[in-house]
Coordinates of C-alpha atoms and ligand atoms in Angstrom, one line a residue:
M13 CA -190.9 -11.9 167.4
Q14 CA -189.5 -12.5 163.9
N15 CA -191.2 -15.4 164.0
G16 CA -193.9 -13.3 164.0
L17 CA -193.3 -10.8 161.1
L18 CA -193.1 -14.6 158.5
V19 CA -196.1 -15.3 159.3
V20 CA -198.0 -12.2 158.9
L21 CA -195.7 -12.1 155.3
A22 CA -195.8 -15.4 154.4
A23 CA -200.3 -15.3 155.0
T24 CA -200.1 -11.2 153.6
P25 CA -200.4 -13.1 149.8
V26 CA -202.8 -15.7 150.9
W27 CA -205.2 -13.1 152.3
I28 CA -204.8 -11.4 148.8
L29 CA -206.0 -14.4 147.2
G30 CA -208.2 -15.6 149.6
V31 CA -210.1 -12.1 149.7
C32 CA -209.8 -11.7 145.0
L33 CA -210.9 -15.8 144.5
Y34 CA -213.6 -15.0 147.1
R35 CA -215.1 -11.4 145.5
L36 CA -214.4 -13.9 141.5
Y37 CA -216.0 -17.2 142.6
F38 CA -218.2 -17.0 146.4
S39 CA -219.4 -13.7 146.8
P40 CA -223.0 -13.6 146.1
L41 CA -222.6 -10.8 144.1
A42 CA -220.2 -12.9 141.1
K43 CA -223.3 -14.4 139.1
F44 CA -223.9 -10.1 137.7
P45 CA -221.9 -9.2 135.0
G46 CA -219.5 -6.6 134.3
P47 CA -216.1 -6.2 134.2
K48 CA -213.8 -8.8 136.0
L49 CA -211.1 -5.9 137.5
A50 CA -213.9 -3.9 139.4
A51 CA -216.0 -7.4 140.4
L52 CA -211.7 -7.5 142.2
T53 CA -211.5 -4.0 143.6
G54 CA -213.1 -1.1 144.6
W55 CA -210.2 0.6 143.4
V56 CA -211.0 1.1 139.6
E57 CA -213.7 3.0 140.6
T58 CA -211.4 5.5 143.2
Y59 CA -209.2 6.0 139.9
Y60 CA -211.5 7.0 137.1
D61 CA -213.5 9.7 139.9
V62 CA -210.5 10.5 142.0
Y63 CA -207.3 10.3 140.0
K64 CA -209.2 11.3 136.8
G65 CA -211.5 13.2 138.0
G66 CA -216.1 12.2 137.8
Q67 CA -215.1 9.6 135.0
F68 CA -216.6 6.8 136.2
F69 CA -219.8 7.5 135.5
F70 CA -218.3 7.5 131.8
K71 CA -217.2 4.4 132.4
L72 CA -220.6 2.9 133.8
K73 CA -222.1 3.8 130.3
E74 CA -219.6 1.8 129.1
W75 CA -219.4 -1.0 130.6
H76 CA -223.8 -0.6 130.1
A77 CA -223.4 -0.4 126.7
H78 CA -220.7 -3.9 126.9
Y79 CA -222.9 -6.3 129.0
G80 CA -226.4 -4.5 129.7
P81 CA -229.1 -3.6 131.8
I82 CA -227.3 -5.3 134.6
V83 CA -223.5 -5.1 135.6
R84 CA -221.4 -5.5 139.4
I85 CA -219.2 -2.3 138.7
N86 CA -217.3 -2.4 142.3
P87 CA -217.1 -5.5 144.4
W88 CA -220.1 -4.7 146.4
E89 CA -222.9 -3.6 144.1
V90 CA -224.7 -3.7 141.3
H91 CA -225.8 -0.6 138.8
I92 CA -229.1 -1.4 136.9
S93 CA -229.9 0.9 133.9
D94 CA -233.7 0.4 133.0
P95 CA -235.8 3.2 133.0
D96 CA -238.6 1.1 134.8
A97 CA -236.2 -0.1 138.0
A98 CA -237.4 3.3 138.8
D99 CA -240.2 1.7 140.3
I100 CA -237.9 -1.3 142.2
V101 CA -235.1 1.2 143.5
F102 CA -237.3 4.0 144.4
A103 CA -240.4 2.4 144.7
G104 CA -242.6 4.4 147.0
N105 CA -242.9 1.8 150.0
S106 CA -239.7 0.2 149.7
Q107 CA -237.3 0.6 152.7
F108 CA -234.1 0.4 151.9
N109 CA -231.2 2.0 153.7
K110 CA -228.2 4.6 151.9
K111 CA -224.6 3.1 151.7
I112 CA -222.8 4.5 155.4
E113 CA -219.4 5.2 153.0
W114 CA -221.2 7.9 151.4
S115 CA -222.9 9.8 154.6
Y116 CA -220.3 11.4 155.5
R117 CA -218.8 13.0 152.9
F118 CA -220.6 16.4 153.2
G119 CA -219.4 15.9 157.0
I120 CA -223.3 15.7 157.4
P121 CA -224.3 12.3 158.4
Q122 CA -226.8 13.1 160.6
S123 CA -229.5 14.7 157.9
A124 CA -232.1 13.8 156.7
F125 CA -230.5 13.3 153.3
D126 CA -227.0 11.6 154.7
T127 CA -228.4 9.5 156.9
V128 CA -228.1 5.5 156.3
D129 CA -231.3 4.0 158.3
H130 CA -234.8 4.0 156.7
H131 CA -236.7 4.5 159.8
L132 CA -234.4 6.9 161.4
H133 CA -234.7 8.6 157.8
K134 CA -238.0 8.8 157.6
S135 CA -238.3 10.6 161.7
R136 CA -236.2 13.1 160.3
R137 CA -238.3 13.3 156.8
A138 CA -241.4 13.9 158.7
A139 CA -239.5 17.4 160.2
L140 CA -238.5 18.6 157.5
S141 CA -241.3 17.5 155.3
P142 CA -244.3 20.3 156.4
F143 CA -241.5 23.2 155.7
F144 CA -241.6 22.2 152.4
S145 CA -244.8 21.2 151.5
K146 CA -246.7 22.6 148.2
Q147 CA -248.9 25.0 150.1
K148 CA -246.1 26.4 152.3
I149 CA -244.2 27.6 149.1
A150 CA -247.1 28.7 147.6
G151 CA -247.4 31.1 150.1
I152 CA -243.8 33.0 149.8
A153 CA -244.9 33.1 146.0
D154 CA -244.9 36.8 146.6
L155 CA -241.3 37.0 148.0
I156 CA -239.9 34.3 145.6
A157 CA -241.1 37.2 142.6
N158 CA -239.7 40.2 144.4
R159 CA -236.5 38.5 144.1
A160 CA -237.0 37.2 140.3
Q161 CA -238.3 41.4 139.6
R162 CA -235.2 42.6 141.7
L163 CA -232.8 40.5 139.4
C164 CA -234.3 42.0 136.4
D165 CA -234.1 45.7 137.9
R166 CA -230.5 45.5 138.4
L167 CA -230.2 43.9 135.0
D168 CA -231.6 46.9 133.4
N169 CA -230.3 49.5 135.2
E170 CA -226.1 48.1 134.9
Y171 CA -226.3 46.2 132.4
K172 CA -228.8 47.1 129.6
H173 CA -227.8 49.1 126.1
S174 CA -225.0 48.0 127.8
G175 CA -223.2 45.5 126.0
K176 CA -221.6 43.7 129.0
P177 CA -222.1 40.6 129.3
V178 CA -224.1 39.3 132.8
I179 CA -222.6 35.5 134.0
M180 CA -226.3 34.1 134.6
D181 CA -224.7 31.8 136.7
N182 CA -224.3 33.5 139.2
A183 CA -227.1 36.1 138.5
F184 CA -229.4 33.0 139.1
T185 CA -227.0 32.0 141.9
A186 CA -228.1 34.9 144.1
Y187 CA -231.2 34.1 143.7
T188 CA -231.3 31.4 145.0
F189 CA -229.3 31.7 147.5
D190 CA -230.4 34.8 148.9
L191 CA -234.3 32.8 148.8
I192 CA -233.4 30.0 150.5
T193 CA -231.4 31.7 153.3
T194 CA -234.9 33.7 153.8
Y195 CA -237.2 31.0 154.1
V196 CA -234.3 28.9 155.9
F197 CA -233.3 31.2 158.6
A198 CA -235.3 34.3 158.2
R199 CA -232.1 36.4 157.4
S200 CA -231.0 36.7 154.1
D201 CA -227.1 38.1 153.0
D202 CA -228.4 40.2 150.1
Y203 CA -226.3 38.2 147.2
L204 CA -228.3 39.6 144.3
E205 CA -227.3 43.8 145.9
H206 CA -223.3 42.3 145.3
P207 CA -221.8 44.0 142.4
T208 CA -221.7 40.6 140.0
F209 CA -223.6 39.3 142.3
C210 CA -220.9 37.3 143.8
G211 CA -221.0 36.8 147.3
P212 CA -218.6 34.7 150.1
F213 CA -220.8 32.0 149.4
T214 CA -221.4 31.7 145.2
T215 CA -219.1 28.9 145.0
A216 CA -219.5 26.6 148.2
A217 CA -221.8 24.2 146.5
K218 CA -219.2 23.8 143.6
S219 CA -216.2 23.7 146.2
I220 CA -218.1 21.2 148.4
A221 CA -218.5 19.2 145.0
N222 CA -215.2 19.2 144.6
T223 CA -214.3 17.1 147.5
V224 CA -216.6 15.0 147.1
H225 CA -214.6 12.1 145.3
M226 CA -212.0 12.6 148.7
T227 CA -214.1 12.5 150.9
G228 CA -216.4 9.4 149.4
H229 CA -213.4 7.6 148.7
F230 CA -211.8 7.9 151.8
P231 CA -215.0 8.1 154.2
W232 CA -212.5 8.8 157.3
L233 CA -211.2 12.0 155.8
F234 CA -213.8 14.9 156.1
T235 CA -213.7 13.9 159.7
F236 CA -210.1 14.6 160.0
L237 CA -210.2 17.4 158.1
Q238 CA -213.0 18.8 160.4
S239 CA -209.9 17.8 162.9
L240 CA -207.3 20.8 162.0
P241 CA -206.8 24.0 163.0
K242 CA -209.4 25.5 160.0
K243 CA -206.3 28.2 158.5
W244 CA -203.9 24.4 157.5
L245 CA -206.8 23.4 155.3
A246 CA -207.2 26.9 154.2
A247 CA -204.1 27.7 152.7
S248 CA -203.9 23.3 151.5
N249 CA -207.3 23.6 150.0
P250 CA -209.2 26.6 149.4
H251 CA -212.5 24.6 148.3
M252 CA -211.9 23.3 152.5
G253 CA -211.6 26.0 153.3
E254 CA -214.3 27.8 152.2
M255 CA -217.3 24.8 152.9
F256 CA -216.1 25.1 156.5
T257 CA -216.3 28.2 156.8
F258 CA -219.7 27.7 155.4
H259 CA -220.8 25.2 157.8
E260 CA -219.7 27.9 160.3
A261 CA -221.7 30.7 159.1
V262 CA -224.3 27.7 159.4
E263 CA -224.0 26.8 162.5
N264 CA -223.7 30.4 164.3
Q265 CA -227.2 30.4 162.4
V266 CA -228.3 27.5 164.4
K267 CA -227.4 28.9 168.2
V268 CA -228.8 33.0 167.5
I269 CA -231.7 31.4 166.8
K270 CA -231.3 28.2 169.6
S271 CA -230.7 31.5 172.5
G272 CA -233.8 32.8 170.9
D273 CA -231.0 36.6 170.1
N274 CA -232.5 35.5 165.7
D275 CA -236.3 37.0 166.6
A276 CA -235.7 38.2 162.8
H277 CA -238.3 35.5 161.9
K278 CA -241.1 37.5 164.3
H279 CA -241.2 40.1 161.5
V280 CA -241.4 38.1 158.8
S281 CA -244.8 35.3 158.3
H282 CA -243.3 32.3 158.6
K283 CA -240.5 30.6 161.2
T284 CA -237.0 29.3 160.6
V285 CA -236.4 26.0 159.9
F286 CA -234.6 25.8 162.6
N287 CA -238.3 26.8 164.7
E288 CA -239.9 24.7 163.1
L289 CA -237.8 21.2 164.1
I290 CA -237.2 23.1 167.1
N291 CA -240.8 22.5 168.0
S292 CA -241.7 19.0 166.1
N293 CA -242.1 16.0 167.7
L294 CA -238.3 14.8 167.5
P295 CA -236.9 13.5 170.3
A296 CA -234.1 16.1 172.8
E297 CA -231.7 14.5 171.2
E298 CA -232.3 15.2 167.2
K299 CA -232.7 18.7 168.4
T300 CA -228.9 19.3 169.4
V301 CA -226.9 21.9 167.7
E302 CA -224.6 19.7 166.1
R303 CA -227.8 17.9 164.3
L304 CA -230.0 21.0 163.8
R305 CA -226.7 22.8 161.9
Q306 CA -226.2 19.5 159.7
E307 CA -229.5 19.9 158.5
G308 CA -229.6 23.2 157.8
V309 CA -226.4 22.5 155.7
S310 CA -227.8 19.4 154.2
V311 CA -230.6 21.8 153.0
V312 CA -229.0 25.3 151.2
T313 CA -226.6 23.6 149.6
G314 CA -228.9 21.2 148.4
G315 CA -231.4 23.8 148.1
I316 CA -229.1 26.8 145.9
E317 CA -226.8 25.4 143.0
T318 CA -229.7 22.1 142.1
T319 CA -232.0 25.2 141.2
S320 CA -229.4 28.2 139.8
T321 CA -228.3 25.8 137.5
A322 CA -231.5 24.3 136.6
L323 CA -232.4 28.0 136.1
T324 CA -229.4 28.6 133.8
K325 CA -229.9 25.7 131.7
T326 CA -233.0 26.3 130.8
L327 CA -232.7 29.8 130.2
F328 CA -229.4 28.7 127.9
Y329 CA -231.8 26.3 125.4
I330 CA -234.6 28.8 125.5
L331 CA -232.2 31.8 124.2
N332 CA -230.1 29.2 122.0
N333 CA -233.6 28.0 120.0
P334 CA -235.2 31.0 118.6
A335 CA -238.6 29.2 118.1
V336 CA -238.9 28.7 121.1
R337 CA -237.7 31.7 123.1
D338 CA -240.6 33.2 120.5
R339 CA -243.4 31.4 121.8
V340 CA -243.1 30.7 125.7
C341 CA -242.8 34.5 125.2
A342 CA -245.6 35.2 123.2
E343 CA -247.4 33.3 126.2
L344 CA -245.9 34.6 129.1
Q345 CA -247.3 38.6 127.2
T346 CA -251.0 37.3 127.4
V347 CA -250.8 36.4 131.2
F348 CA -248.7 39.6 132.8
P349 CA -250.5 43.1 133.0
G350 CA -247.6 44.8 133.4
P351 CA -243.9 43.2 133.2
R352 CA -243.8 44.4 136.7
Q353 CA -246.8 43.1 138.3
T354 CA -245.9 39.2 138.1
P355 CA -249.0 36.9 138.6
P356 CA -249.5 34.0 141.0
L357 CA -247.9 30.3 140.9
H358 CA -250.8 29.1 139.6
V359 CA -251.8 31.1 136.5
L360 CA -247.7 30.7 135.9
E361 CA -248.0 26.9 136.6
S362 CA -251.3 27.1 134.5
L363 CA -249.4 28.0 130.8
P364 CA -249.0 24.8 128.8
Y365 CA -246.2 26.1 126.7
L366 CA -243.7 27.6 129.5
S367 CA -244.7 24.2 132.1
A368 CA -243.2 21.8 128.9
V369 CA -240.2 23.9 128.4
I370 CA -239.6 23.8 132.5
N371 CA -240.6 19.9 132.4
E372 CA -237.6 19.4 129.3
S373 CA -235.2 21.6 130.5
L374 CA -235.3 19.1 133.7
R375 CA -235.0 15.9 131.8
M376 CA -231.9 17.5 130.6
I377 CA -230.7 19.5 133.4
L378 CA -229.6 16.6 135.7
G379 CA -228.9 18.4 139.0
F380 CA -228.0 15.0 140.4
S381 CA -225.8 13.4 138.3
Q382 CA -223.8 10.6 140.2
R383 CA -225.4 7.6 140.7
I384 CA -227.2 7.4 143.6
I385 CA -226.9 4.0 146.1
R386 CA -229.2 1.5 148.1
T387 CA -229.5 -1.5 149.5
S388 CA -232.2 -4.1 151.4
P389 CA -230.4 -5.0 154.9
R390 CA -233.1 -8.2 154.7
A391 CA -235.0 -9.3 151.7
P392 CA -233.4 -9.5 148.4
V393 CA -234.7 -7.7 145.6
V394 CA -235.4 -9.2 142.4
Y395 CA -235.4 -7.3 139.1
K396 CA -236.0 -9.5 136.2
D397 CA -233.9 -12.9 136.3
W398 CA -231.6 -11.0 139.2
V399 CA -231.9 -11.5 142.8
I400 CA -229.5 -8.9 144.9
P401 CA -228.8 -10.9 147.7
P402 CA -229.9 -8.5 151.1
G403 CA -226.5 -6.4 152.2
A404 CA -225.5 -5.4 148.5
Y405 CA -225.5 -2.8 147.3
F406 CA -227.2 -1.4 143.6
S407 CA -227.9 1.4 142.4
M408 CA -229.3 3.8 139.6
T409 CA -228.4 7.0 137.6
I410 CA -230.6 10.0 137.0
Y411 CA -228.8 10.0 133.5
F412 CA -229.8 7.1 132.5
S413 CA -233.7 7.2 132.4
N414 CA -233.5 10.6 131.5
F415 CA -231.6 10.7 128.1
D416 CA -232.7 6.6 128.1
A417 CA -233.6 6.2 124.2
Q418 CA -236.0 3.3 124.5
I419 CA -237.8 6.6 126.6
W420 CA -237.9 9.0 124.6
E421 CA -237.4 10.5 121.2
A422 CA -234.0 12.2 120.5
P423 CA -233.1 12.0 123.7
H424 CA -230.3 14.7 123.3
E425 CA -231.8 16.9 121.6
F426 CA -233.8 19.8 123.6
R427 CA -238.0 19.8 123.2
P428 CA -240.5 20.7 124.7
E429 CA -243.2 19.7 122.1
R430 CA -243.0 16.3 123.7
W431 CA -244.9 17.1 126.5
L432 CA -247.7 19.0 125.5
D433 CA -250.9 17.2 125.1
D434 CA -252.1 15.6 121.3
E435 CA -254.8 17.5 119.7
S436 CA -257.1 15.0 121.0
G437 CA -255.8 15.9 124.6
R438 CA -254.1 12.9 125.0
K439 CA -251.2 13.3 127.9
P440 CA -247.6 13.2 126.6
R441 CA -246.1 9.2 126.3
A442 CA -242.9 7.2 126.2
L443 CA -242.4 5.6 122.9
N444 CA -243.3 2.0 124.9
G445 CA -246.9 3.7 125.3
E446 CA -246.4 4.7 129.0
P447 CA -247.1 8.0 129.9
L448 CA -244.0 10.6 129.7
A449 CA -243.9 12.2 133.3
K450 CA -242.9 8.6 134.9
Y451 CA -239.8 9.0 133.1
L452 CA -238.6 12.0 134.5
L453 CA -236.0 11.0 137.4
T454 CA -234.6 13.9 137.9
F455 CA -236.0 14.7 141.6
G456 CA -235.4 11.1 142.2
R457 CA -239.1 9.2 144.0
G458 CA -239.9 8.0 146.9
P459 CA -239.7 8.1 150.6
R460 CA -235.8 9.6 149.4
M461 CA -237.4 12.3 147.1
C462 CA -236.3 15.7 147.1
V463 CA -237.9 17.6 149.7
G464 CA -237.3 20.7 148.0
M465 CA -239.2 20.5 144.5
N466 CA -241.8 22.1 145.2
L467 CA -239.9 24.7 146.0
A468 CA -237.1 24.8 143.2
R469 CA -240.3 24.1 140.9
A470 CA -241.7 27.4 142.2
E471 CA -238.4 29.6 142.2
I472 CA -238.1 28.1 138.2
I473 CA -241.3 28.9 136.9
I474 CA -241.5 32.4 138.9
G475 CA -237.5 33.5 137.8
L476 CA -237.7 32.4 134.8
A477 CA -240.9 33.7 133.5
V478 CA -240.3 37.2 135.3
V479 CA -236.9 37.5 133.8
L480 CA -238.1 36.3 130.1
R481 CA -241.0 38.5 130.5
R482 CA -239.2 42.1 131.7
C483 CA -235.6 41.1 129.3
N484 CA -234.8 41.1 126.3
M485 CA -231.8 38.7 126.1
E486 CA -229.4 37.6 124.5
L487 CA -226.4 34.3 124.3
F488 CA -223.3 36.0 124.5
E489 CA -220.1 33.6 123.6
T490 CA -221.7 30.8 124.9
G491 CA -222.4 27.9 123.4
M492 CA -222.8 24.2 124.7
E493 CA -219.9 23.9 126.3
A494 CA -221.2 26.0 128.6
V495 CA -224.0 22.8 129.3
E496 CA -222.8 19.7 129.2
M497 CA -221.3 17.7 131.5
K498 CA -217.8 16.5 130.6
S499 CA -218.0 15.6 134.5
D500 CA -219.9 14.4 137.7
Y501 CA -219.2 15.7 140.6
F502 CA -222.2 14.3 142.2
I503 CA -223.3 17.5 140.9
P504 CA -222.5 18.4 136.6
M505 CA -219.8 19.9 136.3
V506 CA -218.9 21.9 132.4
D507 CA -215.6 22.1 130.8
K508 CA -213.2 23.8 133.3
E509 CA -212.8 26.6 130.6
S510 CA -216.2 28.0 129.9
N511 CA -217.1 30.9 131.3
G512 CA -220.9 30.2 132.2
V513 CA -223.8 30.9 130.4
R514 CA -223.0 34.8 129.1
V515 CA -226.0 37.3 127.8
I516 CA -226.2 40.6 127.0
V517 CA -229.6 42.3 127.5
K518 CA -230.7 45.0 124.7
Ligands
HEM10 C1 -233.8 21.3 140.7 C2 -233.0 21.1 141.5 C3 -232.9 20.2 142.7 C4 -232.8 19.1 142.3 C5 -232.6 18.5 140.5 C6 -233.7 17.8 143.5 C7 -232.6 16.7 143.1 C8 -232.7 15.9 144.3 C9 -232.8 14.3 144.3 C10 -232.5 13.4 142.8 C11 -232.9 14.1 145.5 C12 -232.7 12.3 146.0 C13 -230.8 12.3 146.6 C14 -231.0 11.0 147.0 O1 -232.6 9.9 146.3 O2 -230.2 10.2 147.3 C15 -232.3 14.8 146.8 C16 -233.4 15.2 148.0 C17 -233.0 16.2 148.9 N1 -232.6 17.5 148.8 FE1 -233.2 18.0 146.8 N2 -232.5 19.4 144.1 C18 -233.1 20.8 144.0 C19 -233.7 21.2 144.5 C20 -233.9 21.1 146.0 C21 -233.6 22.1 146.8 C22 -234.2 23.8 146.4 C23 -233.8 21.9 148.2 C24 -234.0 23.2 149.1 C25 -235.6 22.7 149.9 C26 -233.2 20.7 148.4 C27 -233.2 20.1 149.1 C28 -232.9 18.3 149.3 C29 -233.5 17.8 151.1 C30 -233.2 18.5 151.7 C31 -233.0 16.5 150.0 C32 -233.2 15.1 150.9 C33 -234.4 14.1 151.2 C34 -234.6 13.1 152.2 O3 -233.2 12.5 151.9 O4 -235.5 12.9 152.5 N3 -233.3 20.3 146.7 N4 -232.9 16.2 145.8
NAG11 C1 -244.4 17.6 134.4 O1 -244.3 16.6 135.0 C2 -243.6 16.1 136.2 C3 -243.6 15.8 136.8 O2 -242.9 14.2 136.0 C4 -245.7 16.4 135.5 O3 -247.1 15.9 136.7 C5 -247.1 17.4 135.0 O4 -247.6 16.9 134.4 C6 -245.2 17.1 133.7 N1 -246.0 19.0 132.7 C7 -246.1 18.7 131.6 C8 -246.4 20.3 131.1 O5 -245.7 17.4 131.1

């Protein structure tokens, strides 16, 4: 017994030394540039993200400035900062997997979003994506317009001429929340009717984001917490409590739909996403309550915060640039028969300046701030002179592409004009001569590209058009601190002291 202990004690330093030597000199990633400490241990990343609170993102920026476009950022992963590498990492025909350790961090490893394996993802996505096709979304344009008009009715009735500021983050979250729940569950909690636009789950997505580094770095944590009594959890960490309550609410939705109790979809013109999935070609084991719950949580949380942040920040950029505001408002005047009569979606989509404004803010908002990771299970991946071995992780960050100074002129300035065709009708170009749209990575690209993009774009274009056409707004004590990213929690977080984008309705 004692001898055994001695052997372990003696062997531990040898083992640690062996791991260190391997990681530094013999690992297939040893030849990649990067800080030695990060090559030695994953705790560097954990330190910046868990202990310092979402700061690893900024380290990556520093490291790239020092080491070049490809950097080994931990023992198992290289990160690429090169907009053209999107053609490799997000290639349409690629068959990469996602990082397994991250698939547990939201507690939805069976959702399409967190499915590790390329082929399993493909079948899950095939069942999901028809629900969000361009055509299906065009079919709910009236519903979207109706909710946007309702939002403005409330601003008119309760805020106009009052001098009372309204927090647009909450107003737009209510709008995206009601729309995604109505569309996905055929049932709305009507957050747009809540007194300050805040419902029980208004901050759920932010809460989930707050836990993302913990659950990402300690993959067993989520499962462990889920097994604890909920009361304890809520008491020890309100973010966790709120998140699990949200999961339960979605599960109840699935159960009533599966048991046939919710026939609400018979009264609306579309089915729920669960009816779609249950009726799809997926095998039976893919249609369990548990898997449907996970897909439901993924789609709903994926659709709320991202899109409302996009709307809020876009509104800020517009109101903060009077010349832009005047030009958008003048353009909108030409297509609205009256302020309360929203033009058809395709008419709004055809407005060149509004489209330019939306692309420019999509460039700047970065729905996802955290890097996106892939791995190739069998074949090596070639980037320039570098060969990334199979099994190694490689990643890119949307932000780095959307703000790359070799692509965009003055990348930190809000310049919708960069998206306009020139006088001779030539499409806008990047500084390197390529078509500009190619470098807008906000929705990702390739087989894992955002499945909700058409819905997000429709909500943004209709929401903005209606709000700007109906309401004369002014920013209230709101500056760049309300939109600038201060930390990365998978989604970008602004300064904790910020009170949000607040406006006064005149
Ligand atoms: C401006 C708003 C949005 C942004 C910026 C955004 C961004 C993204 C990005 C970058 C990805 C790819 C992630 C990866 O490769 O790992 C993604 C995937 C996804 N998004 Fe969005 N998204 C937005 C709105 C929405 C909406 C409204 C929905 C609701 C339907 C949604 C649901 C999803 C889902 C389910 C996936 C996973 C797709 C898959 O893995 O096949 N997103 N989103
Ligand atoms: C906006 O970006 C999309 C996708 O990148 C592109 O298809 C579209 O042409 C762009 N619109 C404008 C006005 O440049």
